[in-house]
Amino acid sequence: MGGTSRAAGLRKGSVAWLRTAIVAAAAMVAGGGPAQAQDDPGFQSYMVQLRQQALADGVSVRTADAVFPGLTLNPRVIELDRGQPGATNTSSAIPAFAPYRSQHVDAARIARGRQTYLAQRSRLQRIEQQTGVPESIMVAIWGHETNYGSYTGNFDLLRSLASLAYEGRRRSLFAGEFIAGLKMLDRGVTREQLKGSWAGATGNPQFLPSIYLRLARDGDGDGRADIWNSPADTLASIGNYFTDAGWRAGQPWGVAVTVPAGLDRSQVRNRLVSPRCPRVFERHSGWRTIAEWRALGVTSQGRSLPADSVMATLLEPDGQGATAYLLTSNYRVILDYNCSNFYALSVGLLADAVER
Ligand SMILES: [Ca+2]
């Protein structure tokens, strides 16, 4: 996130000039010579195929005609995608959570979160009443995704998604997101608004286009779900995402706990392999009720534990002897938003700090 697309800043000129400028910029990024300045021929022939696919899926000819001419490969996006952890299996060592926490749940982000919380209070209360999603969780998601809207990404979203689809590592995912992006234009979103991270997430909540189409909501009643400029629409959309993903009202995301030194971890080991992001879930214990955890000697570090019957897993992100967390099914909802334990823990801890 936070990268800049050369294409984005050049969008206002004539099509011919624009195309020349983009191709030149792309060639500079790629470090290529004049041969590459004609753009990648494989990409252009894939665009012919993608256009057919988009039209067959109901995208209007008008939108297709506005987007496809001039669409070029963005080599920078491919480079960033190949640099992703998981793209190539490198180190399997898991870093400690504590340094990540102090960097991502820092005083500035907490202070800004409190300001946002106070400024949006009446709106947040209304959404919490409707959805059961805590006000502080919605604020913390906004804070983590885009630092409360201060950086939402400058990549031309359709160019990024087309490039990722062409690259092919996850073609059906990105081709689908590209087509969903075209449908956003059909719904009245402007091409100027369609900017975001290199990986195709856009707006304050960093929604992928398919998520926008399915879950973005109009929170201020003007008939549009403007997740780029409207705090009301942003928060209503995040609340709706969490409701859809199964947030249970009245339960916390989790609680910081102390684990007794003698706890036999093999006894609470998780024996299931998650089909979805298994490396994230394999770090969790099996499910036990809060009453069972209590009986095993696990104690809260401050906040009260959920009711005895609530199910929770144990995560020890900094290893044995350090602060651990009992996590409810609501933690899984945060993981649904972004499948990383460090991300989800930080969202929960930021939310706790904001409402304290
Ligand atoms: Ca609106």
CSV table of C-alpha atoms and ligand atoms in Angstrom, one decimal:
chain,number,residue,atom,x,y,z
A,1,MET,CA,0.0,0.0,0.0
A,2,GLY,CA,1.0,3.6,-0.3
A,3,GLY,CA,2.8,3.1,-3.6
A,4,THR,CA,2.2,5.3,-6.6
A,5,SER,CA,1.0,4.4,-10.0
A,6,ARG,CA,2.5,6.4,-12.8
A,7,ALA,CA,-0.7,5.9,-14.7
A,8,ALA,CA,-2.8,7.4,-12.0
A,9,GLY,CA,-1.3,10.8,-12.2
A,10,LEU,CA,-1.5,11.0,-16.0
A,11,ARG,CA,-5.1,10.1,-16.5
A,12,LYS,CA,-6.4,13.5,-17.5
A,13,GLY,CA,-4.7,13.8,-20.9
A,14,SER,CA,-5.9,12.7,-24.3
A,15,VAL,CA,-6.1,8.9,-24.9
A,16,ALA,CA,-3.2,8.8,-27.4
A,17,TRP,CA,-1.0,10.9,-25.2
A,18,LEU,CA,-2.0,9.0,-22.2
A,19,ARG,CA,-1.2,5.7,-23.8
A,20,THR,CA,2.2,6.9,-24.9
A,21,ALA,CA,3.0,8.2,-21.4
A,22,ILE,CA,1.9,5.0,-19.7
A,23,VAL,CA,3.8,2.8,-22.1
A,24,ALA,CA,6.9,4.9,-21.6
A,25,ALA,CA,6.5,4.9,-17.8
A,26,ALA,CA,6.0,1.1,-17.9
A,27,ALA,CA,9.1,0.6,-19.9
A,28,MET,CA,11.0,2.8,-17.5
A,29,VAL,CA,9.8,0.8,-14.6
A,30,ALA,CA,10.7,-2.4,-16.3
A,31,GLY,CA,14.0,-1.0,-17.3
A,32,GLY,CA,13.2,-2.2,-20.8
A,33,GLY,CA,14.1,-0.8,-24.2
A,34,PRO,CA,11.9,0.2,-27.1
A,35,ALA,CA,10.8,-3.3,-27.8
A,36,GLN,CA,9.0,-3.4,-24.5
A,37,ALA,CA,7.5,0.0,-25.1
A,38,GLN,CA,4.9,-1.6,-27.3
A,39,ASP,CA,3.6,-3.2,-24.1
A,40,ASP,CA,3.5,-6.9,-23.5
A,41,PRO,CA,1.8,-8.6,-26.5
A,42,GLY,CA,0.8,-11.5,-24.3
A,43,PHE,CA,-1.0,-9.1,-22.0
A,44,GLN,CA,-2.8,-7.4,-24.9
A,45,SER,CA,-4.1,-10.7,-26.3
A,46,TYR,CA,-5.2,-11.7,-22.8
A,47,MET,CA,-7.1,-8.4,-22.6
A,48,VAL,CA,-9.1,-9.5,-25.7
A,49,GLN,CA,-10.1,-12.6,-23.8
A,50,LEU,CA,-10.8,-10.8,-20.6
A,51,ARG,CA,-13.1,-8.3,-22.4
A,52,GLN,CA,-15.1,-11.2,-23.8
A,53,GLN,CA,-15.4,-12.7,-20.4
A,54,ALA,CA,-16.5,-9.3,-18.9
A,55,LEU,CA,-19.2,-8.7,-21.5
A,56,ALA,CA,-20.5,-12.3,-21.1
A,57,ASP,CA,-20.7,-11.6,-17.4
A,58,GLY,CA,-22.9,-8.5,-17.9
A,59,VAL,CA,-20.5,-5.6,-18.0
A,60,SER,CA,-21.8,-2.9,-20.4
A,61,VAL,CA,-20.1,-2.3,-23.8
A,62,ARG,CA,-19.8,1.4,-22.8
A,63,THR,CA,-17.7,0.6,-19.7
A,64,ALA,CA,-15.6,-2.0,-21.6
A,65,ASP,CA,-15.0,0.6,-24.4
A,66,ALA,CA,-13.9,3.2,-21.9
A,67,VAL,CA,-11.5,0.9,-20.1
A,68,PHE,CA,-9.8,-1.6,-22.4
A,69,PRO,CA,-8.2,0.7,-24.9
A,70,GLY,CA,-5.1,2.1,-23.2
A,71,LEU,CA,-5.0,-0.6,-20.5
A,72,THR,CA,-1.4,-1.7,-20.1
A,73,LEU,CA,0.6,-4.2,-18.0
A,74,ASN,CA,1.9,-2.7,-14.8
A,75,PRO,CA,5.3,-4.5,-14.2
A,76,ARG,CA,5.6,-2.9,-10.8
A,77,VAL,CA,2.5,-4.8,-9.6
A,78,ILE,CA,3.9,-8.1,-10.8
A,79,GLU,CA,7.2,-7.3,-9.0
A,80,LEU,CA,5.4,-6.5,-5.8
A,81,ASP,CA,3.3,-9.7,-6.0
A,82,ARG,CA,6.3,-11.8,-6.5
A,83,GLY,CA,7.9,-10.3,-3.4
A,84,GLN,CA,4.9,-11.4,-1.3
A,85,PRO,CA,5.5,-13.8,1.5
A,86,GLY,CA,4.0,-17.1,0.4
A,87,ALA,CA,4.7,-16.3,-3.3
A,88,THR,CA,8.0,-18.2,-2.9
A,89,ASN,CA,8.4,-20.4,0.2
A,90,THR,CA,11.3,-18.8,1.9
A,91,SER,CA,11.8,-18.7,5.7
A,92,SER,CA,9.3,-20.5,7.9
A,93,ALA,CA,10.5,-18.7,11.1
A,94,ILE,CA,7.6,-16.8,12.8
A,95,PRO,CA,8.6,-13.4,14.1
A,96,ALA,CA,7.6,-12.2,17.6
A,97,PHE,CA,4.4,-10.3,18.0
A,98,ALA,CA,5.5,-7.8,20.6
A,99,PRO,CA,7.6,-5.6,18.1
A,100,TYR,CA,4.8,-5.7,15.6
A,101,ARG,CA,2.3,-4.6,18.3
A,102,SER,CA,4.4,-1.6,19.4
A,103,GLN,CA,4.7,-0.5,15.8
A,104,HIS,CA,1.0,-1.0,14.8
A,105,VAL,CA,-0.8,-0.2,18.1
A,106,ASP,CA,1.2,2.9,18.9
A,107,ALA,CA,0.2,6.0,20.8
A,108,ALA,CA,-0.4,8.0,17.6
A,109,ARG,CA,-2.8,5.4,16.1
A,110,ILE,CA,-4.6,5.1,19.5
A,111,ALA,CA,-5.0,8.9,19.8
A,112,ARG,CA,-6.3,9.3,16.3
A,113,GLY,CA,-8.6,6.3,16.9
A,114,ARG,CA,-10.0,8.0,20.0
A,115,GLN,CA,-10.6,11.2,18.0
A,116,THR,CA,-12.3,9.3,15.2
A,117,TYR,CA,-14.4,7.4,17.8
A,118,LEU,CA,-15.6,10.7,19.4
A,119,ALA,CA,-16.2,12.5,16.1
A,120,GLN,CA,-18.3,9.6,14.7
A,121,ARG,CA,-19.9,8.6,18.0
A,122,SER,CA,-23.6,9.0,17.1
A,123,ARG,CA,-23.1,7.2,13.8
A,124,LEU,CA,-21.1,4.4,15.4
A,125,GLN,CA,-23.7,3.9,18.1
A,126,ARG,CA,-26.5,3.6,15.5
A,127,ILE,CA,-24.5,1.0,13.5
A,128,GLU,CA,-23.6,-1.0,16.6
A,129,GLN,CA,-27.3,-1.0,17.5
A,130,GLN,CA,-28.2,-2.3,14.1
A,131,THR,CA,-25.4,-4.8,13.6
A,132,GLY,CA,-24.0,-5.7,17.1
A,133,VAL,CA,-20.5,-4.9,15.9
A,134,PRO,CA,-18.7,-2.9,18.5
A,135,GLU,CA,-18.0,0.8,17.6
A,136,SER,CA,-14.4,0.4,18.6
A,137,ILE,CA,-13.9,-2.6,16.2
A,138,MET,CA,-15.1,-0.6,13.2
A,139,VAL,CA,-12.8,2.3,14.2
A,140,ALA,CA,-9.8,-0.1,14.6
A,141,ILE,CA,-10.4,-1.7,11.2
A,142,TRP,CA,-10.4,1.7,9.6
A,143,GLY,CA,-7.3,2.6,11.6
A,144,HIS,CA,-5.4,-0.5,10.5
A,145,GLU,CA,-6.4,-0.5,6.9
A,146,THR,CA,-5.7,3.1,6.0
A,147,ASN,CA,-4.8,5.0,9.1
A,148,TYR,CA,-8.3,6.4,9.2
A,149,GLY,CA,-8.3,7.2,5.6
A,150,SER,CA,-5.0,9.0,5.4
A,151,TYR,CA,-3.5,6.6,2.8
A,152,THR,CA,-5.8,4.5,0.6
A,153,GLY,CA,-3.4,3.8,-2.2
A,154,ASN,CA,-2.8,5.4,-5.6
A,155,PHE,CA,-2.6,2.5,-7.9
A,156,ASP,CA,-5.0,2.5,-10.8
A,157,LEU,CA,-7.1,-0.5,-9.6
A,158,LEU,CA,-8.2,-1.9,-12.9
A,159,ARG,CA,-4.6,-1.8,-14.3
A,160,SER,CA,-3.4,-3.6,-11.1
A,161,LEU,CA,-6.1,-6.2,-11.3
A,162,ALA,CA,-5.6,-6.8,-15.0
A,163,SER,CA,-1.9,-7.2,-14.5
A,164,LEU,CA,-2.3,-9.7,-11.6
A,165,ALA,CA,-4.9,-11.7,-13.7
A,166,TYR,CA,-2.4,-11.8,-16.6
A,167,GLU,CA,0.5,-12.8,-14.3
A,168,GLY,CA,-1.6,-15.9,-13.6
A,169,ARG,CA,-0.6,-16.9,-10.1
A,170,ARG,CA,-4.2,-16.5,-9.0
A,171,ARG,CA,-5.8,-15.7,-12.3
A,172,SER,CA,-9.4,-16.6,-11.6
A,173,LEU,CA,-9.4,-14.6,-8.4
A,174,PHE,CA,-8.0,-11.4,-10.1
A,175,ALA,CA,-9.9,-11.8,-13.3
A,176,GLY,CA,-13.1,-11.9,-11.2
A,177,GLU,CA,-12.0,-8.9,-9.2
A,178,PHE,CA,-11.2,-7.0,-12.4
A,179,ILE,CA,-14.7,-7.7,-13.8
A,180,ALA,CA,-16.2,-6.7,-10.4
A,181,GLY,CA,-14.3,-3.4,-10.8
A,182,LEU,CA,-15.8,-2.9,-14.2
A,183,LYS,CA,-19.3,-3.5,-12.6
A,184,MET,CA,-18.5,-0.8,-10.1
A,185,LEU,CA,-18.1,1.7,-13.0
A,186,ASP,CA,-21.4,0.4,-14.3
A,187,ARG,CA,-22.9,1.3,-11.0
A,188,GLY,CA,-21.7,4.9,-11.2
A,189,VAL,CA,-18.3,4.8,-9.4
A,190,THR,CA,-15.9,6.9,-11.3
A,191,ARG,CA,-12.6,5.7,-12.7
A,192,GLU,CA,-10.8,8.4,-10.6
A,193,GLN,CA,-12.2,6.8,-7.5
A,194,LEU,CA,-11.0,3.4,-8.5
A,195,LYS,CA,-7.6,3.7,-7.0
A,196,GLY,CA,-6.0,1.6,-4.2
A,197,SER,CA,-3.3,-0.8,-3.2
A,198,TRP,CA,-1.3,-2.6,-5.8
A,199,ALA,CA,-3.2,-5.8,-4.8
A,200,GLY,CA,-6.6,-4.4,-5.7
A,201,ALA,CA,-8.1,-3.1,-2.4
A,202,THR,CA,-9.8,0.3,-2.5
A,203,GLY,CA,-11.2,3.0,-0.3
A,204,ASN,CA,-11.1,3.6,3.5
A,205,PRO,CA,-11.9,0.0,4.3
A,206,GLN,CA,-9.7,-1.4,1.5
A,207,PHE,CA,-12.4,-3.5,-0.1
A,208,LEU,CA,-11.8,-5.7,-3.1
A,209,PRO,CA,-14.3,-4.8,-5.9
A,210,SER,CA,-16.4,-8.0,-5.3
A,211,ILE,CA,-16.6,-7.1,-1.6
A,212,TYR,CA,-17.7,-3.6,-2.6
A,213,LEU,CA,-20.4,-4.9,-4.9
A,214,ARG,CA,-21.7,-7.3,-2.2
A,215,LEU,CA,-21.3,-5.5,1.1
A,216,ALA,CA,-20.7,-1.7,0.7
A,217,ARG,CA,-23.5,0.3,2.2
A,218,ASP,CA,-24.8,3.8,2.0
A,219,GLY,CA,-24.6,5.2,5.6
A,220,ASP,CA,-25.6,8.8,5.0
A,221,GLY,CA,-28.6,8.3,2.8
A,222,ASP,CA,-27.4,10.0,-0.4
A,223,GLY,CA,-28.0,6.8,-2.4
A,224,ARG,CA,-24.3,6.0,-3.0
A,225,ALA,CA,-21.9,3.8,-1.0
A,226,ASP,CA,-18.9,6.2,-1.1
A,227,ILE,CA,-16.2,4.3,0.8
A,228,TRP,CA,-13.6,6.8,-0.4
A,229,ASN,CA,-14.9,10.0,1.0
A,230,SER,CA,-17.8,9.4,3.4
A,231,PRO,CA,-17.0,8.3,7.0
A,232,ALA,CA,-20.7,7.2,7.4
A,233,ASP,CA,-20.6,5.0,4.3
A,234,THR,CA,-17.2,3.6,5.4
A,235,LEU,CA,-18.3,2.6,8.9
A,236,ALA,CA,-21.7,1.2,7.7
A,237,SER,CA,-19.8,-0.9,5.1
A,238,ILE,CA,-17.3,-2.2,7.7
A,239,GLY,CA,-20.2,-3.0,10.1
A,240,ASN,CA,-22.0,-4.8,7.3
A,241,TYR,CA,-18.9,-6.8,6.4
A,242,PHE,CA,-18.6,-8.0,10.0
A,243,THR,CA,-22.3,-8.9,10.3
A,244,ASP,CA,-22.1,-10.9,7.0
A,245,ALA,CA,-19.0,-12.7,8.3
A,246,GLY,CA,-20.8,-13.8,11.4
A,247,TRP,CA,-19.9,-11.4,14.3
A,248,ARG,CA,-21.7,-12.4,17.5
A,249,ALA,CA,-23.1,-9.5,19.4
A,250,GLY,CA,-22.1,-9.3,23.1
A,251,GLN,CA,-18.9,-11.3,22.8
A,252,PRO,CA,-15.4,-9.8,22.8
A,253,TRP,CA,-12.8,-10.7,20.1
A,254,GLY,CA,-10.6,-12.2,22.8
A,255,VAL,CA,-8.9,-11.5,26.1
A,256,ALA,CA,-5.2,-11.3,27.1
A,257,VAL,CA,-4.4,-14.1,29.5
A,258,THR,CA,-1.7,-15.7,31.6
A,259,VAL,CA,-1.1,-19.4,31.0
A,260,PRO,CA,0.2,-21.5,34.0
A,261,ALA,CA,3.7,-22.7,33.5
A,262,GLY,CA,2.8,-26.4,33.7
A,263,LEU,CA,0.0,-26.4,31.0
A,264,ASP,CA,0.3,-29.4,28.8
A,265,ARG,CA,0.0,-27.9,25.3
A,266,SER,CA,-0.3,-31.3,23.7
A,267,GLN,CA,-3.5,-31.8,25.6
A,268,VAL,CA,-5.1,-28.7,24.0
A,269,ARG,CA,-3.5,-29.1,20.6
A,270,ASN,CA,-5.6,-28.3,17.5
A,271,ARG,CA,-6.0,-31.5,15.5
A,272,LEU,CA,-7.8,-29.9,12.6
A,273,VAL,CA,-6.3,-28.5,9.4
A,274,SER,CA,-8.0,-25.4,8.2
A,275,PRO,CA,-8.7,-25.4,4.5
A,276,ARG,CA,-8.4,-21.6,4.6
A,277,CYS,CA,-5.0,-20.0,5.5
A,278,PRO,CA,-3.8,-23.1,7.4
A,279,ARG,CA,-0.6,-21.4,8.6
A,280,VAL,CA,-2.6,-18.9,10.5
A,281,PHE,CA,-4.9,-21.4,12.1
A,282,GLU,CA,-2.3,-24.0,13.0
A,283,ARG,CA,-1.0,-21.6,15.6
A,284,HIS,CA,-4.3,-21.8,17.5
A,285,SER,CA,-5.1,-24.5,20.1
A,286,GLY,CA,-8.2,-26.6,19.8
A,287,TRP,CA,-11.6,-25.1,21.0
A,288,ARG,CA,-12.4,-25.3,24.7
A,289,THR,CA,-15.1,-23.5,26.7
A,290,ILE,CA,-14.0,-20.6,28.9
A,291,ALA,CA,-14.9,-22.8,31.9
A,292,GLU,CA,-12.5,-25.4,30.7
A,293,TRP,CA,-9.7,-22.9,30.2
A,294,ARG,CA,-10.4,-21.6,33.7
A,295,ALA,CA,-10.1,-25.1,35.0
A,296,LEU,CA,-6.8,-25.5,33.3
A,297,GLY,CA,-5.5,-22.4,35.2
A,298,VAL,CA,-5.7,-19.8,32.5
A,299,THR,CA,-6.4,-16.4,34.0
A,300,SER,CA,-7.3,-13.0,32.6
A,301,GLN,CA,-4.7,-10.2,32.6
A,302,GLY,CA,-7.4,-7.5,33.3
A,303,ARG,CA,-10.5,-7.6,31.2
A,304,SER,CA,-13.1,-10.1,32.4
A,305,LEU,CA,-13.3,-13.4,30.6
A,306,PRO,CA,-16.4,-14.1,28.5
A,307,ALA,CA,-19.2,-16.3,29.9
A,308,ASP,CA,-18.3,-19.8,30.9
A,309,SER,CA,-20.1,-21.4,27.9
A,310,VAL,CA,-18.3,-19.3,25.2
A,311,MET,CA,-15.9,-21.3,23.1
A,312,ALA,CA,-12.3,-20.0,22.7
A,313,THR,CA,-8.9,-21.0,21.3
A,314,LEU,CA,-5.5,-20.2,22.8
A,315,LEU,CA,-2.8,-18.3,20.9
A,316,GLU,CA,0.7,-17.7,22.4
A,317,PRO,CA,2.1,-15.3,19.8
A,318,ASP,CA,5.3,-14.7,21.7
A,319,GLY,CA,5.8,-18.3,22.9
A,320,GLN,CA,5.4,-19.8,26.3
A,321,GLY,CA,5.7,-17.6,29.3
A,322,ALA,CA,4.6,-14.4,27.5
A,323,THR,CA,1.2,-12.8,27.2
A,324,ALA,CA,-1.3,-15.2,25.5
A,325,TYR,CA,-4.8,-14.7,24.2
A,326,LEU,CA,-8.1,-16.6,24.4
A,327,LEU,CA,-9.9,-15.9,21.2
A,328,THR,CA,-13.6,-16.3,20.5
A,329,SER,CA,-15.3,-16.9,17.1
A,330,ASN,CA,-15.3,-13.1,16.7
A,331,TYR,CA,-11.6,-13.2,16.3
A,332,ARG,CA,-12.2,-15.4,13.2
A,333,VAL,CA,-14.3,-12.6,11.8
A,334,ILE,CA,-11.4,-10.3,12.0
A,335,LEU,CA,-9.3,-13.0,10.3
A,336,ASP,CA,-11.9,-13.1,7.6
A,337,TYR,CA,-11.2,-9.5,6.9
A,338,ASN,CA,-7.5,-10.1,6.7
A,339,CYS,CA,-6.1,-13.5,7.5
A,340,SER,CA,-3.1,-12.8,9.7
A,341,ASN,CA,-2.8,-13.3,13.4
A,342,PHE,CA,-0.7,-10.2,13.9
A,343,TYR,CA,-3.3,-8.2,12.0
A,344,ALA,CA,-6.3,-9.6,13.9
A,345,LEU,CA,-4.6,-9.2,17.3
A,346,SER,CA,-3.6,-5.7,16.6
A,347,VAL,CA,-7.2,-4.8,15.5
A,348,GLY,CA,-8.5,-6.2,18.7
A,349,LEU,CA,-5.9,-4.5,20.9
A,350,LEU,CA,-6.4,-1.2,19.1
A,351,ALA,CA,-10.2,-1.4,19.6
A,352,ASP,CA,-9.6,-2.1,23.3
A,353,ALA,CA,-7.3,0.9,23.6
A,354,VAL,CA,-9.7,3.2,21.8
A,355,GLU,CA,-12.6,2.5,24.0
A,356,ARG,CA,-10.7,2.4,27.3
B,1,CA,CA,-23.5,7.7,0.9
